[in-house]
mmCIF file of C-alpha atoms in Angstrom:
data_model
loop_
_atom_site.group_PDB
_atom_site.id
_atom_site.type_symbol
_atom_site.label_atom_id
_atom_site.label_comp_id
_atom_site.label_asym_id
_atom_site.label_seq_id
_atom_site.Cartn_x
_atom_site.Cartn_y
_atom_site.Cartn_z
ATOM 1 C CA ARG A 24 -8.066 114.052 -213.976
ATOM 2 C CA LEU A 25 -11.062 113.991 -216.837
ATOM 3 C CA ASP A 26 -13.621 116.530 -215.777
ATOM 4 C CA THR A 27 -16.728 114.109 -215.285
ATOM 5 C CA LYS A 28 -19.655 116.292 -215.704
ATOM 6 C CA ASP A 29 -20.195 115.087 -219.416
ATOM 7 C CA PHE A 30 -19.907 111.360 -218.872
ATOM 8 C CA VAL A 31 -23.637 109.284 -218.201
ATOM 9 C CA ALA A 32 -22.606 105.571 -217.844
ATOM 10 C CA SER A 33 -25.383 102.532 -218.120
ATOM 11 C CA TYR A 34 -25.639 99.153 -216.171
ATOM 12 C CA GLY A 35 -28.665 96.880 -217.086
ATOM 13 C CA GLY A 36 -28.680 94.603 -213.811
ATOM 14 C CA ALA A 37 -29.417 95.210 -210.345
ATOM 15 C CA CYS A 38 -27.925 97.670 -208.046
ATOM 16 C CA TRP A 39 -27.541 97.508 -204.271
ATOM 17 C CA LEU A 40 -29.532 99.922 -202.823
ATOM 18 C CA ASP A 41 -29.206 103.153 -204.855
ATOM 19 C CA TYR A 42 -25.352 102.597 -205.428
ATOM 20 C CA THR A 43 -26.070 103.064 -209.773
ATOM 21 C CA ILE A 44 -23.291 103.117 -212.203
ATOM 22 C CA ASP A 45 -22.989 106.778 -212.125
ATOM 23 C CA LYS A 46 -21.185 106.648 -208.839
ATOM 24 C CA ALA A 47 -18.293 105.287 -210.271
ATOM 25 C CA PHE A 48 -17.930 108.363 -211.766
ATOM 26 C CA ASP A 49 -18.813 111.435 -209.642
ATOM 27 C CA GLY A 50 -15.578 112.638 -208.054
ATOM 28 C CA PRO A 51 -14.046 111.085 -205.384
ATOM 29 C CA ASP A 52 -16.560 111.928 -202.413
ATOM 30 C CA GLY A 53 -16.338 108.011 -201.762
ATOM 31 C CA VAL A 54 -19.852 107.099 -202.742
ATOM 32 C CA ILE A 55 -20.084 103.681 -204.905
ATOM 33 C CA PHE A 56 -21.278 101.554 -207.237
ATOM 34 C CA GLN A 57 -22.376 98.235 -206.660
ATOM 35 C CA THR A 58 -23.878 95.586 -207.760
ATOM 36 C CA GLU A 59 -26.863 93.150 -206.079
ATOM 37 C CA ALA A 60 -25.363 89.397 -205.141
ATOM 38 C CA LEU A 61 -24.475 87.821 -208.502
ATOM 39 C CA LYS A 62 -25.052 84.231 -209.377
ATOM 40 C CA GLY A 63 -22.080 82.192 -210.744
ATOM 41 C CA ASN A 64 -23.407 82.458 -214.515
ATOM 42 C CA GLU A 65 -24.016 86.342 -214.567
ATOM 43 C CA TYR A 66 -20.552 87.082 -215.521
ATOM 44 C CA PRO A 67 -19.407 89.048 -217.507
ATOM 45 C CA VAL A 68 -20.968 92.125 -215.368
ATOM 46 C CA VAL A 69 -21.058 94.812 -218.222
ATOM 47 C CA PHE A 70 -21.363 98.686 -217.935
ATOM 48 C CA THR A 71 -21.102 101.530 -220.340
ATOM 49 C CA LEU A 72 -19.374 104.915 -220.297
ATOM 50 C CA ASP A 73 -20.471 107.691 -222.816
ATOM 51 C CA MET A 74 -17.861 110.416 -222.003
ATOM 52 C CA GLY A 75 -19.734 112.931 -223.986
ATOM 53 C CA ARG A 76 -17.360 113.467 -226.465
ATOM 54 C CA VAL A 77 -14.297 111.750 -227.816
ATOM 55 C CA ARG A 78 -11.489 112.375 -225.045
ATOM 56 C CA THR A 79 -8.158 111.859 -224.697
ATOM 57 C CA PHE A 80 -6.304 110.267 -221.736
ATOM 58 C CA SER A 81 -3.154 108.281 -221.198
ATOM 59 C CA GLU A 82 -4.108 106.830 -217.668
ATOM 60 C CA MET A 83 -7.309 105.356 -216.021
ATOM 61 C CA HIS A 84 -7.466 104.065 -212.147
ATOM 62 C CA TYR A 85 -9.871 101.894 -210.720
ATOM 63 C CA VAL A 86 -10.413 102.774 -207.091
ATOM 64 C CA PRO A 87 -12.400 99.703 -205.001
ATOM 65 C CA ARG A 88 -14.752 99.780 -202.767
ATOM 66 C CA GLN A 89 -13.167 99.568 -199.146
ATOM 67 C CA THR A 90 -14.186 96.685 -197.429
ATOM 68 C CA GLN A 91 -12.560 94.140 -195.117
ATOM 69 C CA ASP A 92 -13.951 91.010 -196.747
ATOM 70 C CA LEU A 93 -13.056 92.496 -200.179
ATOM 71 C CA HIS A 94 -16.464 91.464 -201.626
ATOM 72 C CA GLY A 95 -17.270 93.481 -205.011
ATOM 73 C CA LEU A 96 -13.419 93.703 -205.784
ATOM 74 C CA TRP A 97 -12.517 92.665 -209.350
ATOM 75 C CA THR A 98 -10.053 90.618 -210.030
ATOM 76 C CA LYS A 99 -10.621 90.381 -213.709
ATOM 77 C CA PHE A 100 -11.779 92.173 -216.354
ATOM 78 C CA SER A 101 -11.752 93.721 -219.834
ATOM 79 C CA ALA A 102 -12.263 96.926 -221.661
ATOM 80 C CA HIS A 103 -13.230 98.151 -225.143
ATOM 81 C CA ILE A 104 -13.391 101.721 -226.434
ATOM 82 C CA SER A 105 -14.776 103.708 -229.520
ATOM 83 C CA GLU A 106 -15.081 107.097 -230.724
ATOM 84 C CA ASP A 107 -18.632 106.484 -232.932
ATOM 85 C CA GLY A 108 -20.246 103.675 -230.516
ATOM 86 C CA GLU A 109 -19.986 101.387 -233.713
ATOM 87 C CA ASN A 110 -16.314 100.351 -234.345
ATOM 88 C CA TRP A 111 -15.310 98.997 -231.237
ATOM 89 C CA THR A 112 -11.161 98.186 -229.841
ATOM 90 C CA THR A 113 -9.851 96.248 -227.228
ATOM 91 C CA LEU A 114 -8.187 98.910 -224.390
ATOM 92 C CA ILE A 115 -7.415 96.419 -221.723
ATOM 93 C CA ALA A 116 -7.632 92.481 -222.328
ATOM 94 C CA HIS A 117 -8.583 89.924 -219.557
ATOM 95 C CA GLU A 118 -6.557 91.572 -216.856
ATOM 96 C CA VAL A 119 -6.248 90.085 -213.525
ATOM 97 C CA LEU A 120 -6.087 92.412 -210.869
ATOM 98 C CA ALA A 121 -4.167 91.996 -207.817
ATOM 99 C CA LYS A 122 -6.426 91.346 -204.220
ATOM 100 C CA ASP A 123 -6.329 94.040 -202.484
ATOM 101 C CA LEU A 124 -7.698 97.741 -201.795
ATOM 102 C CA THR A 125 -5.241 99.607 -203.357
ATOM 103 C CA THR A 126 -5.994 101.712 -206.830
ATOM 104 C CA LYS A 127 -5.430 100.134 -209.811
ATOM 105 C CA LYS A 128 -3.541 102.226 -212.215
ATOM 106 C CA PHE A 129 -3.286 101.596 -216.034
ATOM 107 C CA ILE A 130 -1.129 103.956 -217.910
ATOM 108 C CA PHE A 131 -1.276 103.548 -221.639
ATOM 109 C CA ASP A 132 1.956 103.612 -224.052
ATOM 110 C CA THR A 133 0.256 106.405 -226.278
ATOM 111 C CA PRO A 134 -2.623 108.240 -225.651
ATOM 112 C CA VAL A 135 -6.086 107.050 -225.989
ATOM 113 C CA LYS A 136 -9.015 108.544 -227.670
ATOM 114 C CA ALA A 137 -12.476 107.584 -227.330
ATOM 115 C CA ARG A 138 -16.096 108.722 -226.431
ATOM 116 C CA TYR A 139 -17.548 104.992 -225.126
ATOM 117 C CA ILE A 140 -15.697 102.825 -223.036
ATOM 118 C CA ASP A 141 -17.478 99.236 -222.322
ATOM 119 C CA PHE A 142 -16.208 97.814 -219.212
ATOM 120 C CA GLU A 143 -16.540 93.907 -219.141
ATOM 121 C CA ILE A 144 -16.174 92.776 -215.520
ATOM 122 C CA GLU A 145 -14.962 88.905 -215.706
ATOM 123 C CA GLU A 146 -14.318 88.195 -212.276
ATOM 124 C CA SER A 147 -15.113 89.466 -208.864
ATOM 125 C CA MET A 148 -14.658 89.055 -205.414
ATOM 126 C CA VAL A 149 -18.109 87.825 -203.107
ATOM 127 C CA HIS A 150 -20.600 87.892 -206.066
ATOM 128 C CA ARG A 151 -21.051 90.966 -206.470
ATOM 129 C CA VAL A 152 -19.075 94.342 -208.330
ATOM 130 C CA ALA A 153 -18.432 96.983 -207.179
ATOM 131 C CA CYS A 154 -15.774 100.356 -206.860
ATOM 132 C CA THR A 155 -15.876 103.838 -205.553
ATOM 133 C CA GLU A 156 -14.171 105.426 -208.388
ATOM 134 C CA ILE A 157 -13.252 105.393 -212.026
ATOM 135 C CA GLU A 158 -10.306 107.985 -213.296
ATOM 136 C CA PHE A 159 -8.786 109.011 -216.272
ATOM 137 C CA TYR A 160 -6.344 111.360 -216.298
ATOM 138 C CA GLN A 161 -4.670 113.210 -219.359
ATOM 139 C CA ASN A 162 -1.267 115.024 -220.136
ATOM 140 C CA LYS A 163 -0.819 118.811 -220.667
ATOM 141 C CA GLU A 164 -0.626 118.739 -224.155
ATOM 142 C CA ALA A 165 -4.010 116.683 -224.509
ATOM 143 C CA TYR A 166 -5.637 118.700 -222.076
ATOM 144 C CA ASP A 167 -4.821 121.863 -223.768
ATOM 145 C CA ALA A 168 -6.009 120.487 -227.266
ATOM 146 C CA GLU A 169 -9.545 119.496 -225.653
ATOM 147 C CA ASN A 170 -10.167 122.988 -224.144
ATOM 148 C CA LYS A 171 -8.490 125.269 -227.018
ATOM 149 C CA VAL A 172 -5.587 126.583 -224.265
ATOM 150 C CA VAL A 173 -3.694 129.113 -225.904
ATOM 151 C CA ASP A 174 0.030 130.541 -224.851
ATOM 152 C CA THR A 175 -0.193 134.007 -224.180
ATOM 153 C CA LYS A 176 3.411 134.407 -222.223
ATOM 154 C CA ASP A 177 5.279 135.550 -225.574
ATOM 155 C CA GLU A 178 2.498 138.021 -226.905
#
C-alpha cells in the first residue's frame, strides 16, 4: 500500500462537520470524508489528490462509508491523472458502481504513473459524497524502484 504521509487532498466545497477530504487518505482508521447535502445541480463533486511526487500504482480501492442508507455512496465517477498538473489523462471514465457497501477495487492492466489525481463524482446516494478511504497499491518492482531497494542477497 502506498504511504500517504506526503499526500495533500483539496476540495472546495462544504464538508459535513470536520469530515474533510484529507480523511479519505489518512489510513485505515475509520474516519470518513463527507460533503454537506448537495443540490441536484452540484454534480460533479471534484476533489484533487497531490501525492507529493510521481508515484506508480497498479491498484486503487474506494472504501465506501459504512451506513445503512448508503448516503454518500458513489454510484458513478471518473478519475483523471497527471504527472505535472498540466497534462491530464483519463484513468477511469464514467464508472458505474454497485449500490452496496463493498470495497470497490480497480486493477489496472499496466502500472499507472501520476502525481495528481482528480476525482469527479458524477452521481451519489442521498445527495452527499462520502468515503472511508481511497487506497493505492503498487507491485514489488514499483516499490523497489521508488524506494531504491537494493537486493544484497548475492553479495
